[in-house]
Every structure is written in C-alpha cells, then in structure tokens.
Short mmCIF file of C-alpha atoms in Angstrom, two decimals:
data_model
loop_
_atom_site.label_atom_id
_atom_site.label_comp_id
_atom_site.label_asym_id
_atom_site.label_seq_id
_atom_site.Cartn_x
_atom_site.Cartn_y
_atom_site.Cartn_z
CA MET A 547 27.54 -15.37 27.25
CA GLN A 548 27.72 -11.58 26.97
CA GLN A 549 28.87 -11.30 30.60
CA LYS A 550 31.70 -13.80 30.02
CA LEU A 551 32.80 -11.88 26.92
CA ASN A 552 32.95 -8.62 28.87
CA LYS A 553 35.12 -10.24 31.56
CA ASN A 554 37.58 -11.46 28.93
CA ILE A 555 37.74 -7.98 27.41
CA TYR A 556 38.43 -6.39 30.81
CA ARG A 557 41.05 -9.04 31.56
CA GLY A 558 42.74 -8.39 28.23
CA ILE A 559 42.77 -4.63 28.82
CA LEU A 560 44.35 -5.09 32.27
CA ILE A 561 47.05 -7.41 30.91
CA LEU A 562 47.89 -5.01 28.06
CA SER A 563 47.98 -2.05 30.46
CA PHE A 564 50.33 -3.94 32.80
CA ILE A 565 52.66 -4.80 29.92
CA ALA A 566 52.62 -1.20 28.62
CA ILE A 567 53.41 0.24 32.06
CA ASN A 568 56.36 -2.12 32.50
CA ILE A 569 57.69 -1.24 29.06
CA LEU A 570 57.53 2.46 29.94
CA ILE A 571 59.31 1.88 33.27
CA ILE A 572 62.08 -0.14 31.63
CA TYR A 573 62.44 2.48 28.90
CA GLY A 574 62.60 5.29 31.45
CA VAL A 575 65.25 3.59 33.57
CA SER A 576 67.37 2.75 30.54
CA SER A 577 67.09 6.34 29.30
CA VAL A 578 68.29 7.68 32.64
CA LEU A 579 71.24 5.26 32.70
CA ALA A 580 72.15 6.11 29.13
CA TYR A 581 71.91 9.82 29.92
CA LEU A 582 74.22 9.54 32.91
CA LYS A 583 76.72 7.42 30.96
CA THR A 584 77.12 10.29 28.50
CA GLY A 585 78.64 12.35 31.30
CA ALA A 586 75.52 14.48 31.77
CA ASP A 587 75.34 16.76 34.79
CA ARG A 588 73.40 14.97 37.51
CA ALA A 589 72.05 18.32 38.67
CA ASN A 590 69.85 18.36 35.59
CA MET A 591 68.23 15.09 36.71
CA LEU A 592 67.42 16.33 40.20
CA HIS A 593 65.05 18.94 41.54
CA ILE A 594 67.66 21.70 41.45
CA ASP A 595 68.63 23.19 38.11
CA VAL A 596 71.72 25.23 38.90
CA LYS A 597 72.17 28.00 36.35
CA SER A 598 75.32 29.49 37.85
CA GLU A 599 77.06 29.40 34.46
CA THR A 600 74.93 32.33 33.32
CA VAL A 601 74.27 34.23 36.53
CA TYR A 602 77.36 33.68 38.68
CA SER A 603 80.92 33.71 37.39
CA PRO A 604 83.46 34.84 40.00
CA GLU A 605 87.13 34.94 39.16
CA ILE A 606 88.86 31.77 40.39
CA ASN A 607 92.61 31.18 40.53
CA TRP A 608 94.00 28.00 42.06
CA ILE A 609 97.08 28.87 44.11
CA SER A 610 98.45 25.35 44.39
CA LEU A 611 97.46 21.74 43.75
CA ASP A 612 100.38 20.19 45.67
CA ASN A 613 99.07 18.13 48.59
CA PRO A 614 100.07 15.16 50.81
CA GLY A 615 97.44 12.97 49.16
CA ARG A 616 97.33 11.75 45.61
CA GLU A 617 97.59 13.80 42.42
CA ILE A 618 94.26 15.10 41.13
CA SER A 619 93.13 14.94 37.51
CA LYS A 620 92.01 18.02 35.60
CA GLN A 621 88.54 16.53 35.21
CA GLU A 622 88.09 15.94 38.95
CA LEU A 623 89.55 19.35 39.81
CA LYS A 624 87.02 20.93 37.46
CA SER A 625 84.25 18.98 39.18
CA ILE A 626 85.37 20.17 42.63
CA GLU A 627 85.66 23.75 41.40
CA ASP A 628 82.24 23.66 39.75
CA HIS A 629 80.42 22.20 42.76
CA TYR A 630 82.29 24.43 45.22
CA LEU A 631 81.25 27.59 43.37
CA LYS A 632 77.70 26.29 43.01
CA SER A 633 77.57 25.77 46.77
CA TRP A 634 78.21 29.50 47.20
CA TYR A 635 75.61 30.42 44.61
CA ILE A 636 72.94 28.10 46.03
CA LYS A 637 73.52 29.40 49.55
CA ASN A 638 73.22 33.00 48.33
CA ILE A 639 69.94 32.17 46.58
CA ALA A 640 68.68 30.45 49.73
CA PHE A 641 69.44 33.48 51.91
CA LYS A 642 67.82 35.80 49.37
CA ASN A 643 64.57 33.80 49.20
CA ASN A 644 64.70 32.28 52.71
CA SER A 645 64.20 28.89 51.12
CA PRO A 646 66.37 25.73 51.50
CA TYR A 647 65.78 24.79 47.85
CA GLY A 648 68.91 23.08 46.49
CA ILE A 649 70.96 23.18 49.70
CA GLU A 650 70.90 19.38 50.12
CA ASP A 651 72.63 18.95 46.75
CA PHE A 652 75.75 20.84 47.82
CA TYR A 653 75.92 20.47 51.61
CA THR A 654 76.05 17.31 53.73
CA ASP A 655 73.50 16.59 56.46
CA SER A 656 75.61 18.11 59.23
CA ALA A 657 76.56 21.19 57.19
CA ARG A 658 72.92 21.92 56.39
CA VAL A 659 71.95 22.34 60.03
CA HIS A 660 73.53 25.79 60.44
CA ILE A 661 72.12 27.00 57.12
CA PHE A 662 68.61 25.76 57.92
CA ASN A 663 68.72 27.38 61.38
CA THR A 664 69.84 30.68 59.86
CA LEU A 665 67.08 30.54 57.26
CA LYS A 666 64.51 29.81 59.95
CA LEU A 667 65.70 32.74 62.07
CA ASN A 668 65.86 35.14 59.11
CA LYS A 669 62.37 34.18 58.01
CA LYS A 670 61.03 34.75 61.50
CA GLN A 671 62.66 38.20 61.69
CA LYS A 672 61.70 39.02 58.07
CA ILE A 673 65.34 39.36 57.05
CA SER A 674 66.66 38.56 53.57
CA ILE A 675 70.22 38.81 52.28
CA GLU A 676 71.47 39.48 48.76
CA ALA A 677 75.11 38.46 48.46
CA THR A 678 77.83 37.51 46.03
CA THR A 679 81.52 36.71 46.05
CA ILE A 680 83.89 38.52 43.73
CA SER A 681 86.86 36.17 43.51
CA HIS A 682 88.24 32.93 44.93
CA SER A 683 91.84 31.77 45.36
CA PRO A 684 91.58 28.14 46.52
CA LYS A 685 94.54 25.96 47.45
CA LEU A 686 94.20 22.18 47.49
CA GLU A 687 95.48 21.05 50.88
CA PHE A 688 94.56 17.35 50.63
CA TYR A 689 93.00 14.90 48.17
CA SER A 690 92.33 11.40 49.49
CA GLU A 691 93.60 8.19 47.91
CA ASP A 692 90.06 6.96 47.22
CA GLY A 693 89.14 10.28 45.58
CA LYS A 694 86.20 10.94 47.90
CA LEU A 695 87.54 13.65 50.21
CA ALA A 696 89.14 17.00 49.42
CA VAL A 697 90.37 19.74 51.73
CA LEU A 698 91.02 23.24 50.47
CA THR A 699 91.64 26.72 51.79
CA ASP A 700 90.17 29.76 50.08
CA LYS A 701 92.02 32.92 51.10
CA ASN A 702 90.78 36.51 51.06
CA VAL A 703 87.37 35.92 49.50
CA VAL A 704 85.72 39.29 48.81
CA GLU A 705 82.01 39.17 49.65
CA PHE A 706 79.39 41.88 49.17
CA GLN A 707 76.09 41.77 51.06
CA LYS A 708 72.87 43.75 51.18
CA VAL A 709 70.71 43.01 54.21
CA PHE A 710 66.98 43.75 54.11
CA GLN A 711 64.43 43.70 56.91
CA ASN A 712 60.75 44.07 56.10
CA ASN A 713 61.86 44.67 52.49
CA LYS A 714 63.88 47.74 53.52
CA LEU A 715 67.66 47.95 53.08
CA VAL A 716 69.31 48.16 56.49
CA LEU A 717 72.94 47.34 55.66
CA SER A 718 75.35 47.17 52.72
CA THR A 719 78.76 45.76 53.45
CA THR A 720 81.88 44.45 51.74
CA ASP A 721 83.91 41.93 53.70
CA THR A 722 87.04 39.89 53.07
CA SER A 723 87.19 36.44 54.67
CA SER A 724 89.22 33.25 54.37
CA TYR A 725 87.91 29.69 54.73
CA LYS A 726 89.00 26.13 55.30
CA VAL A 727 86.67 23.73 53.50
CA ILE A 728 86.18 19.96 53.61
CA LEU A 729 84.27 18.41 50.71
CA LEU A 730 82.94 14.85 50.41
CA LEU A 731 82.02 13.10 47.17
CA GLU A 732 78.51 11.68 47.59
CA ASP A 733 76.44 10.23 44.71
CA GLY A 734 78.28 12.32 42.16
CA PHE A 735 78.25 15.62 44.10
CA TRP A 736 81.12 17.26 45.93
CA ARG A 737 79.26 18.45 49.02
CA ILE A 738 80.47 20.86 51.69
CA ARG A 739 81.04 18.88 54.89
CA HIS A 740 82.74 21.60 56.87
CA LYS A 741 83.49 25.28 56.20
CA VAL A 742 85.02 27.56 58.83
CA LYS A 743 86.58 30.99 58.73
CA ILE A 744 90.33 31.24 59.18
CA GLU A 745 92.75 34.15 59.42
CA ASN A 746 93.16 36.30 56.31
CA GLU A 747 96.49 36.60 54.58
CA PRO A 748 98.00 40.10 54.31
CA GLU A 749 97.04 41.41 50.88
CA LYS A 750 99.87 42.27 48.55
CA ASP A 751 99.67 45.34 46.33
CA THR A 752 100.07 43.81 42.90
CA LEU A 753 99.18 46.96 40.95
CA LYS A 754 102.02 48.50 39.00
CA THR A 755 102.58 52.21 38.65
CA THR A 756 100.68 53.53 35.66
CA GLN A 757 103.01 53.24 32.68
CA ILE A 758 101.25 54.96 29.77
CA ASN A 759 99.12 57.62 31.47
CA GLN A 760 99.61 59.16 34.89
CA ILE A 761 98.35 61.88 37.21
CA ARG A 762 100.69 64.50 38.65
CA ASP A 763 99.04 66.98 40.97
CA SER A 764 96.09 68.29 38.95
CA GLU A 765 97.55 67.36 35.56
CA ILE A 766 97.04 64.38 33.27
CA LEU A 767 100.31 63.07 31.87
CA VAL A 768 100.55 61.07 28.66
CA GLU A 769 103.92 59.36 28.29
CA GLY A 770 105.31 61.76 30.87
CA LYS A 771 104.05 64.97 29.23
CA PRO A 772 101.14 67.21 30.38
CA PHE A 773 98.02 66.56 28.32
CA THR A 774 94.92 68.77 28.27
CA ILE A 775 91.90 66.99 26.83
CA LYS A 776 90.25 68.87 23.97
CA GLY A 777 87.79 66.37 22.66
CA ILE A 778 84.37 65.35 21.46
CA ASN A 779 81.87 62.56 22.05
CA TYR A 780 81.73 60.50 18.88
CA TYR A 781 79.21 58.43 16.96
CA PRO A 782 79.22 58.00 13.17
CA LYS A 783 76.52 60.12 11.51
CA GLU A 784 74.50 57.19 10.15
CA THR A 785 74.86 54.80 13.10
CA PRO A 786 74.42 56.72 16.35
CA TRP A 787 74.30 54.45 19.42
CA ASP A 788 75.13 51.52 17.12
CA MET A 789 78.75 52.20 16.23
CA PHE A 790 79.86 48.55 16.41
CA GLY A 791 76.77 47.02 14.80
CA GLU A 792 76.16 45.41 11.41
CA ASN A 793 76.74 48.70 9.56
CA PHE A 794 80.20 49.23 11.07
CA ASP A 795 82.23 51.13 8.47
CA LEU A 796 85.90 51.80 9.22
CA GLU A 797 86.33 54.08 6.19
CA ILE A 798 83.70 56.48 7.54
CA ILE A 799 85.32 56.39 10.98
CA GLU A 800 88.76 57.11 9.48
CA LYS A 801 87.40 60.17 7.63
CA ASP A 802 85.65 61.43 10.77
CA PHE A 803 88.78 60.98 12.90
CA LYS A 804 90.84 63.00 10.41
CA LEU A 805 88.18 65.71 10.44
CA ILE A 806 88.24 65.79 14.24
CA LYS A 807 92.04 65.94 14.35
CA ASN A 808 92.23 68.67 11.70
CA SER A 809 89.69 70.76 13.61
CA GLY A 810 92.21 71.12 16.45
CA LEU A 811 90.88 68.46 18.83
CA ASN A 812 93.05 65.74 20.36
CA SER A 813 90.60 63.28 21.94
CA ILE A 814 87.37 61.37 21.42
CA ARG A 815 84.97 59.54 23.70
CA ILE A 816 83.31 56.34 22.47
CA PHE A 817 80.75 54.00 24.04
CA ILE A 818 80.68 50.24 24.63
CA GLN A 819 77.16 48.93 25.19
CA TYR A 820 77.00 46.06 27.69
CA GLU A 821 74.50 43.87 25.83
CA ASP A 822 75.81 44.72 22.36
CA PHE A 823 79.24 43.52 23.50
CA GLY A 824 77.88 40.19 24.69
CA LYS A 825 77.54 40.79 28.43
CA GLU A 826 79.74 38.19 30.19
CA LYS A 827 80.83 36.56 26.91
CA VAL A 828 82.29 39.25 24.66
CA PRO A 829 82.34 38.13 20.99
CA PRO A 830 85.81 38.24 19.38
CA ALA A 831 84.26 40.08 16.41
CA LYS A 832 83.32 42.99 18.69
CA LEU A 833 86.83 43.14 20.14
CA GLU A 834 88.23 43.19 16.61
CA LYS A 835 86.03 46.16 15.66
CA LEU A 836 87.10 48.02 18.80
CA LYS A 837 90.72 47.24 17.97
CA GLU A 838 90.29 48.72 14.49
CA VAL A 839 88.78 51.90 15.97
CA LEU A 840 91.60 52.26 18.51
CA ASN A 841 94.26 51.61 15.86
CA THR A 842 92.67 54.25 13.64
CA ALA A 843 92.63 56.74 16.51
CA GLU A 844 96.30 56.05 17.26
CA ASN A 845 97.27 56.45 13.61
CA THR A 846 95.35 59.74 13.48
CA GLY A 847 96.88 61.09 16.69
CA LEU A 848 93.73 60.99 18.83
CA LYS A 849 93.45 59.78 22.42
CA VAL A 850 90.36 57.78 23.38
CA VAL A 851 88.18 57.72 26.49
CA VAL A 852 86.33 54.39 26.34
CA THR A 853 83.00 54.42 28.20
CA LEU A 854 82.03 50.96 29.39
CA PHE A 855 78.63 49.55 30.45
CA ASP A 856 76.53 51.87 28.33
CA PHE A 857 72.81 51.07 28.74
CA TYR A 858 73.58 48.84 31.74
CA GLY A 859 71.31 49.56 34.68
CA ASP A 860 70.83 46.38 36.69
CA TYR A 861 73.49 46.38 39.45
CA SER A 862 71.86 43.25 40.98
CA VAL A 863 74.31 41.79 43.45
CA LEU A 864 74.04 38.30 41.98
CA ASN A 865 75.03 39.69 38.55
CA TRP A 866 78.15 41.52 39.68
CA THR A 867 80.50 38.73 38.64
CA LEU A 868 79.08 38.78 35.11
CA THR A 869 79.94 42.47 34.74
CA HIS A 870 83.44 41.72 36.00
CA ARG A 871 83.92 39.04 33.33
CA HIS A 872 82.66 41.51 30.72
CA ALA A 873 85.12 44.18 31.83
CA SER A 874 88.04 41.79 32.15
CA GLN A 875 87.74 40.60 28.54
CA ILE A 876 87.68 44.12 27.12
CA VAL A 877 90.12 45.86 29.43
CA SER A 878 92.70 43.05 29.50
CA THR A 879 92.69 42.88 25.71
CA PHE A 880 93.58 46.57 25.34
CA LYS A 881 95.60 47.23 28.49
CA ASN A 882 98.69 48.08 26.43
CA HIS A 883 97.01 50.07 23.67
CA LYS A 884 98.53 53.54 23.45
CA ALA A 885 95.42 55.18 21.98
CA ILE A 886 93.46 54.71 25.20
CA LEU A 887 93.59 57.64 27.59
CA ALA A 888 91.13 56.31 30.17
CA TRP A 889 88.40 53.83 30.95
CA ASP A 890 85.14 55.58 31.82
CA LEU A 891 83.26 53.06 33.96
CA LYS A 892 79.70 54.17 33.28
CA ASN A 893 77.78 57.00 31.68
CA GLU A 894 75.77 59.00 34.25
CA PRO A 895 75.34 56.24 36.86
CA ASP A 896 73.92 58.74 39.35
CA LEU A 897 70.71 58.74 37.31
CA ASP A 898 70.22 55.18 38.61
CA PHE A 899 70.53 56.14 42.29
CA GLU A 900 66.81 56.37 42.95
CA SER A 901 65.65 53.32 41.00
CA ARG A 902 68.57 51.00 41.81
CA ASP A 903 69.57 52.19 45.29
CA LYS A 904 72.39 54.68 45.65
CA LYS A 905 74.49 52.52 47.99
CA THR A 906 74.32 49.56 45.62
CA VAL A 907 75.31 51.64 42.58
CA LEU A 908 78.23 53.22 44.43
CA ALA A 909 79.36 49.84 45.77
CA TRP A 910 79.27 48.38 42.24
CA LEU A 911 81.28 51.32 40.90
CA SER A 912 83.81 51.13 43.72
CA GLN A 913 84.39 47.42 43.19
CA MET A 914 84.54 47.89 39.41
CA ILE A 915 87.29 50.51 39.81
CA LYS A 916 89.35 47.91 41.67
CA GLU A 917 88.66 45.31 38.99
CA ILE A 918 89.59 47.65 36.11
CA LYS A 919 92.84 48.68 37.79
CA LYS A 920 93.64 45.02 38.38
CA PHE A 921 93.05 44.16 34.73
CA ASP A 922 94.85 47.25 33.42
CA PRO A 923 97.37 49.21 35.52
CA ASN A 924 98.45 51.27 32.50
CA HIS A 925 95.46 53.53 31.90
CA LEU A 926 93.44 55.99 33.95
CA VAL A 927 89.95 55.43 35.35
CA THR A 928 87.08 57.92 35.61
CA ILE A 929 83.27 58.02 35.87
CA GLY A 930 81.02 60.20 33.69
CA TRP A 931 78.71 61.81 36.25
CA SER A 932 75.62 63.67 35.00
CA SER A 933 76.30 66.86 36.96
CA PRO A 934 78.98 68.67 39.00
CA GLU A 935 76.98 67.92 42.15
CA ALA A 936 77.18 64.16 41.51
CA ALA A 937 80.88 64.28 40.59
CA ILE A 938 81.95 64.47 44.24
CA HIS A 939 81.22 60.75 44.66
CA LEU A 940 84.19 58.35 44.83
CA LEU A 941 86.64 61.23 44.44
CA ASP A 942 89.40 59.36 46.24
CA GLU A 943 89.02 56.33 43.93
CA VAL A 944 88.96 57.80 40.41
CA ASP A 945 92.08 59.17 38.71
CA PHE A 946 90.35 62.27 37.39
CA VAL A 947 86.91 63.83 37.76
CA SER A 948 84.47 63.81 34.84
CA TYR A 949 81.11 65.53 34.77
CA HIS A 950 78.39 66.68 32.35
CA TYR A 951 76.75 70.09 32.16
CA TYR A 952 73.55 70.98 30.32
CA LYS A 953 72.30 73.71 32.65
CA SER A 954 72.32 77.43 31.89
CA ILE A 955 75.70 78.79 30.90
CA ASP A 956 75.12 81.63 33.38
CA ASN A 957 75.75 79.24 36.30
CA PHE A 958 78.64 77.32 34.77
CA GLU A 959 81.62 79.17 36.26
CA ASN A 960 80.19 79.20 39.77
CA ASP A 961 79.34 75.48 39.63
CA PHE A 962 82.82 74.70 38.29
CA LYS A 963 84.42 76.72 41.10
CA ILE A 964 82.50 74.75 43.74
CA LEU A 965 83.48 71.42 42.18
CA LYS A 966 87.11 72.48 41.90
CA GLU A 967 87.21 73.27 45.62
CA GLN A 968 85.88 69.79 46.42
CA SER A 969 87.86 67.77 43.88
CA LEU A 970 90.90 66.90 46.05
CA ASN A 971 93.10 68.73 43.53
CA LYS A 972 92.42 66.07 40.91
CA PRO A 973 92.19 66.91 37.20
CA ILE A 974 88.68 67.87 36.09
CA VAL A 975 87.20 67.14 32.67
CA LEU A 976 83.91 68.56 31.41
CA GLN A 977 83.02 65.33 29.63
CA GLU A 978 79.72 66.39 28.05
CA PHE A 979 78.16 69.77 27.28
CA GLY A 980 76.31 71.37 24.41
CA LEU A 981 73.24 73.18 23.14
CA SER A 982 70.65 71.91 20.69
CA SER A 983 70.19 74.11 17.62
CA TYR A 984 66.66 72.82 17.08
CA THR A 985 64.23 75.64 16.53
CA GLY A 986 60.61 74.62 16.46
CA ILE A 987 57.49 74.07 18.48
CA TRP A 988 59.07 71.36 20.65
CA ASN A 989 61.76 73.82 21.76
CA LEU A 990 59.40 76.80 21.93
CA TYR A 991 61.38 78.38 19.07
CA SER A 992 64.02 79.27 21.68
CA SER A 993 67.17 78.11 19.89
CA SER A 994 68.89 78.29 16.53
CA GLU A 995 72.20 77.49 14.88
CA THR A 996 73.30 81.06 15.63
CA LYS A 997 72.50 80.72 19.34
CA GLN A 998 74.31 77.39 19.40
CA ALA A 999 77.42 79.06 17.94
CA GLU A 1000 77.25 81.86 20.52
CA TYR A 1001 76.98 79.28 23.30
CA HIS A 1002 80.11 77.41 22.17
CA LYS A 1003 82.03 80.64 21.66
CA GLU A 1004 81.32 81.67 25.24
CA MET A 1005 82.09 78.20 26.65
CA GLN A 1006 85.43 78.01 24.83
CA ALA A 1007 86.40 81.40 26.26
CA ILE A 1008 85.74 80.03 29.76
CA PHE A 1009 87.72 76.85 29.04
CA LYS A 1010 90.68 78.92 27.88
CA LYS A 1011 90.55 81.15 30.95
CA GLU A 1012 90.24 78.23 33.38
CA SER A 1013 92.50 75.81 31.43
CA LEU A 1014 89.60 73.37 31.62
CA ALA A 1015 89.65 70.09 29.71
CA PHE A 1016 86.50 69.43 27.68
CA MET A 1017 84.68 66.94 25.47
CA SER A 1018 81.67 68.41 23.66
CA TRP A 1019 78.49 66.63 22.56
CA GLY A 1020 78.80 65.81 19.68
CA LEU A 1021 80.14 65.91 16.10
CA TYR A 1022 76.95 65.33 14.07
CA ASP A 1023 73.23 66.00 14.11
CA PHE A 1024 71.31 62.74 13.77
CA LYS A 1025 68.29 61.83 11.67
CA GLU A 1026 66.98 59.50 14.37
CA VAL A 1027 67.64 59.10 18.09
CA PRO A 1028 66.66 55.77 19.73
CA THR A 1029 63.83 56.02 22.25
CA SER A 1030 66.09 54.17 24.70
CA VAL A 1031 68.30 57.29 24.69
CA ALA A 1032 65.88 60.21 24.82
CA GLY A 1033 62.49 58.59 25.30
CA ARG A 1034 59.40 58.99 23.13
CA LEU A 1035 58.38 62.48 24.18
CA PRO A 1036 58.94 64.71 21.11
CA TRP A 1037 60.16 67.72 23.10
CA ARG A 1038 63.02 65.56 24.39
CA ASN A 1039 63.72 63.27 21.45
CA THR A 1040 63.63 65.98 18.79
CA LYS A 1041 66.01 68.33 20.64
CA GLN A 1042 68.52 65.49 21.04
CA LYS A 1043 68.95 65.28 17.26
CA TYR A 1044 70.49 68.75 16.87
CA PHE A 1045 73.49 69.00 19.22
CA GLY A 1046 76.10 68.48 16.49
CA PHE A 1047 78.67 70.86 15.01
CA MET A 1048 77.68 69.43 11.61
CA ASN A 1049 74.18 68.83 10.32
CA GLU A 1050 72.71 65.51 9.20
CA ASN A 1051 73.97 66.14 5.65
CA GLY A 1052 77.54 66.51 6.89
CA ASP A 1053 77.72 70.29 6.40
CA LYS A 1054 79.42 72.45 9.03
CA LYS A 1055 77.14 74.57 11.19
CA PRO A 1056 78.22 78.03 12.48
CA SER A 1057 79.21 76.44 15.81
CA PHE A 1058 82.01 74.51 14.10
CA LEU A 1059 84.11 77.69 14.30
CA TYR A 1060 84.11 77.22 18.09
CA ILE A 1061 84.69 73.48 18.34
CA THR A 1062 87.89 74.28 20.26
CA ASN A 1063 89.95 77.24 21.47
#
C-alpha cells in the first residue's frame, strides 16, 4: 500500500514538473516575441551587446540618397547607418582582442573569411591593432526593390591605427581610404557582404580664412589690428577648478572681470573640464554658463583663451570620436563669438607622454587641431605646453606657440631665446608663470609676498623688453586646491594655494603692482 502511494506521489510530481516547464517555455517565447514587436534592438537579444553609442561616435554625413533603386525611408536609412558603423566598431574590437566575438552579427559568411584569417595570423604573430575611424561620408548607390540589399560608397574615411607586437607599439599611422560596400538584410541585421577599397576623391579645402582673429608674421591680429596678450589665468576665488559647477555666480565673475580689466590686462584664460562638460554629450546648461561668461568678457573688453579637455588623460584610440563630438558641440556653438581669442586644445599634454605614449598623444592633438579648425575657422588654435622644450611639438600646426614656465627666473631669457629661434617665426605666448608666496615649512621658508612681488617686477621688465605676450597664474590665492590638481603631498599642495596677486580674503598683495607692464 505504501509503495503504491509513493508511486502516485512521484507520478504527480513528474506531471506537475512537466506542466510547469511547458508554462515557462511558452511564457519565455511570448516574452521574446512581445519584446521584438516593441521595436527592441535584436542585438540585445543575441550574444553581442554592441555599446557603440557610448564608445564610438564618428561624424557621419550622407552625401546623397539618390539611387536607381527605390526610395529609402528614414527609419531604414537609420538602421543601415547604425549597423554599418557598428560593423566598423566590432571589427576594431576584434582586431584589438584577436577575437571573432560579434563578427557574425555584422558580416556575412563570405565576408567573415578574410577577417577570421587575419585574426588567426595576427594571433599567431602576437600582433594586435587598436584602430578607429574619424568620419564617414557615405553615398547610397543602390537600394533594392525588396529592401534587402543596399550598395554604398564611403569616400575618404580617415582611419587611425596603432599596431602592437608582443605588447610593444611598432607603428602608429593615419590613413585615408575609400570603400564600396554591399550590405544584405539578414534576420534583422544589415550585414557587410562585400567591402573593397576604391580610389580616393581629391580632398577639397573647405576651411575659410580666419575672419575674427588672424596671424600675420609673428603677430596676432584681432579684427585686423595687432594684439599683444596681457592676461591672466582665471578661476573665481571660492570655486577654483569648479567654475561652471553648482556654485556658478555670474555677479562674482563680472566683478572679477572688471577688476582684471581695470588693472591693465586685456585677456583671460579659462578651463573647460571634459567630464564636467558631459564628455560626448555636452549639457545645454553648461553651454549657457559658458555663453554668459563669454558675453561678460566681451562686455568688459576682455579676450578669452578657452582651454578644452582639462583633466582629460585617456587618448584611447577607440574613444577619439567621443572627444570629437565633445569639441564639436562646444566649438561650433561659439565659433562666431567675438570674445574668444583662441581655443587651447589641452593643458600640458606633454605630461601625458610617458604614461599614455607620446606618439598617441601627438596624433590625438594633431587630429583634434584639424577637427577644431573644421568646426570653427574664425578663431586661433594653440596648445598649452608645460615647458619651452615641449613647445616645439606640432609647431607647423598651431597658430601660435604657448608654453608654461615655473623654473628659475635666471634661465628664463636664455630659454625664451632658444624657443624663439625654433618657433618658425610664429607668435609666442608665455601662457603660465608665477611664484608662490607661501612661506612655511613646506617651502623651506624660502618665499614671501615680497619675493613674489620682486619676481613679477623682474618678469614684467623682461616682457616689456622682449615684447612678449603673457598670461600669469593667477588672480587669487585659494583656500583649498583639489588633490587632482596638485596631489596630496603638502609641499606641493600647500604651495599651489599662494600664487595669486590677491589673497584668499580678496586683498591685494604687493605683487599686484606688477600684474602688467
């Protein structure tokens, strides 16, 4: 009797389990179908989660949609564009990791063969490739009647590559290539069926002559008149390195700008932090604050050097397009603003040479110069190098040379003479200099407000003799300096607080007498 009861229990458990499993299967299938009917991206349902929206965003401009086939809808064009760009991104990831992961989602069987063979060879030779494309200009050549085949050409695609062997960089190269591409629509994906290189089109120079600011010989011209920069690096006293944050106060900035103008200066340098300004998606609120600052500077009669990419230090090839989108939103917005004197691409990028690879940093800067000039042909471009020795880089690409100097004043004139001989007769701006007035144990009691004043008096005499443009560091002493700026070591952080011409209470120090010449 007991044995029969146990059999019935087991039978009941099996039947209930079978019913439960079938219910779960039916529920799962219906959920998938419902998900896809909502228009969800099929990539999210497969093994490859393509995150190109946040890590890869090249500029794309369709040249033409006219073709012998049928007219294409905006929705389908967007789908082709999205999958085409993802095919580039997935291939770049594959060559970086020597893994075919995701290739089958964006390339047909026949197109995968070459990629797989290349991956196999690279893996055998311990070669990896980091690559990205900067921009695409596709033209739709044909779109089939059944909507399952598209042919496009993509002219003058700029590609940057870093080739590594045994984890050592062996080659960095920038290349421009054009392609003819055939795409097939298969189970919801536009896959590359065929992609071959074709002849490049002659590039047209679309840059206009600088309208607002220009360079003539070794002079900077503003609206056609010679302009010698006499300026200062600026942060508000209470919000250093956070000028555009929650405590943004335009009234304080207006008062400071009037003080700067009345002191005899004509320019300021301000800083745009990459992450604070939203990386590849710049918040409109940040642009509005920057607009208010630039308008205030214009109304006060001050010119502005805007330093971009402050606290940016990645330079990863796959992230290049994100930095381009960041720059395009800021620079395009203010390309006609008369307060801007120049775009300063990056503060002291040479300090990243060792940790981020010198060739990669220089390649990023070189490409960014091209991007900035494309977005804004009206203003000048410079780079704020940390020393006169570093300022010889990219001389033929910047409009004027900017460098910083915190070494002994005894060597200044000789170092300036050497740089001047190497500068290709371009204007030179001493973009940062100064002396901390901190006197205490962390400075070995070696400075004072009096010594700071003597330093600036001597520097201004040199500037006057050499007709050298300058921007001192900075207007105020600060109560606190972020560790991200000067580190945690007290002998560095403490000194950084006392470079100002005015103390933390807003009172003028003796050096204020020599803020200009």
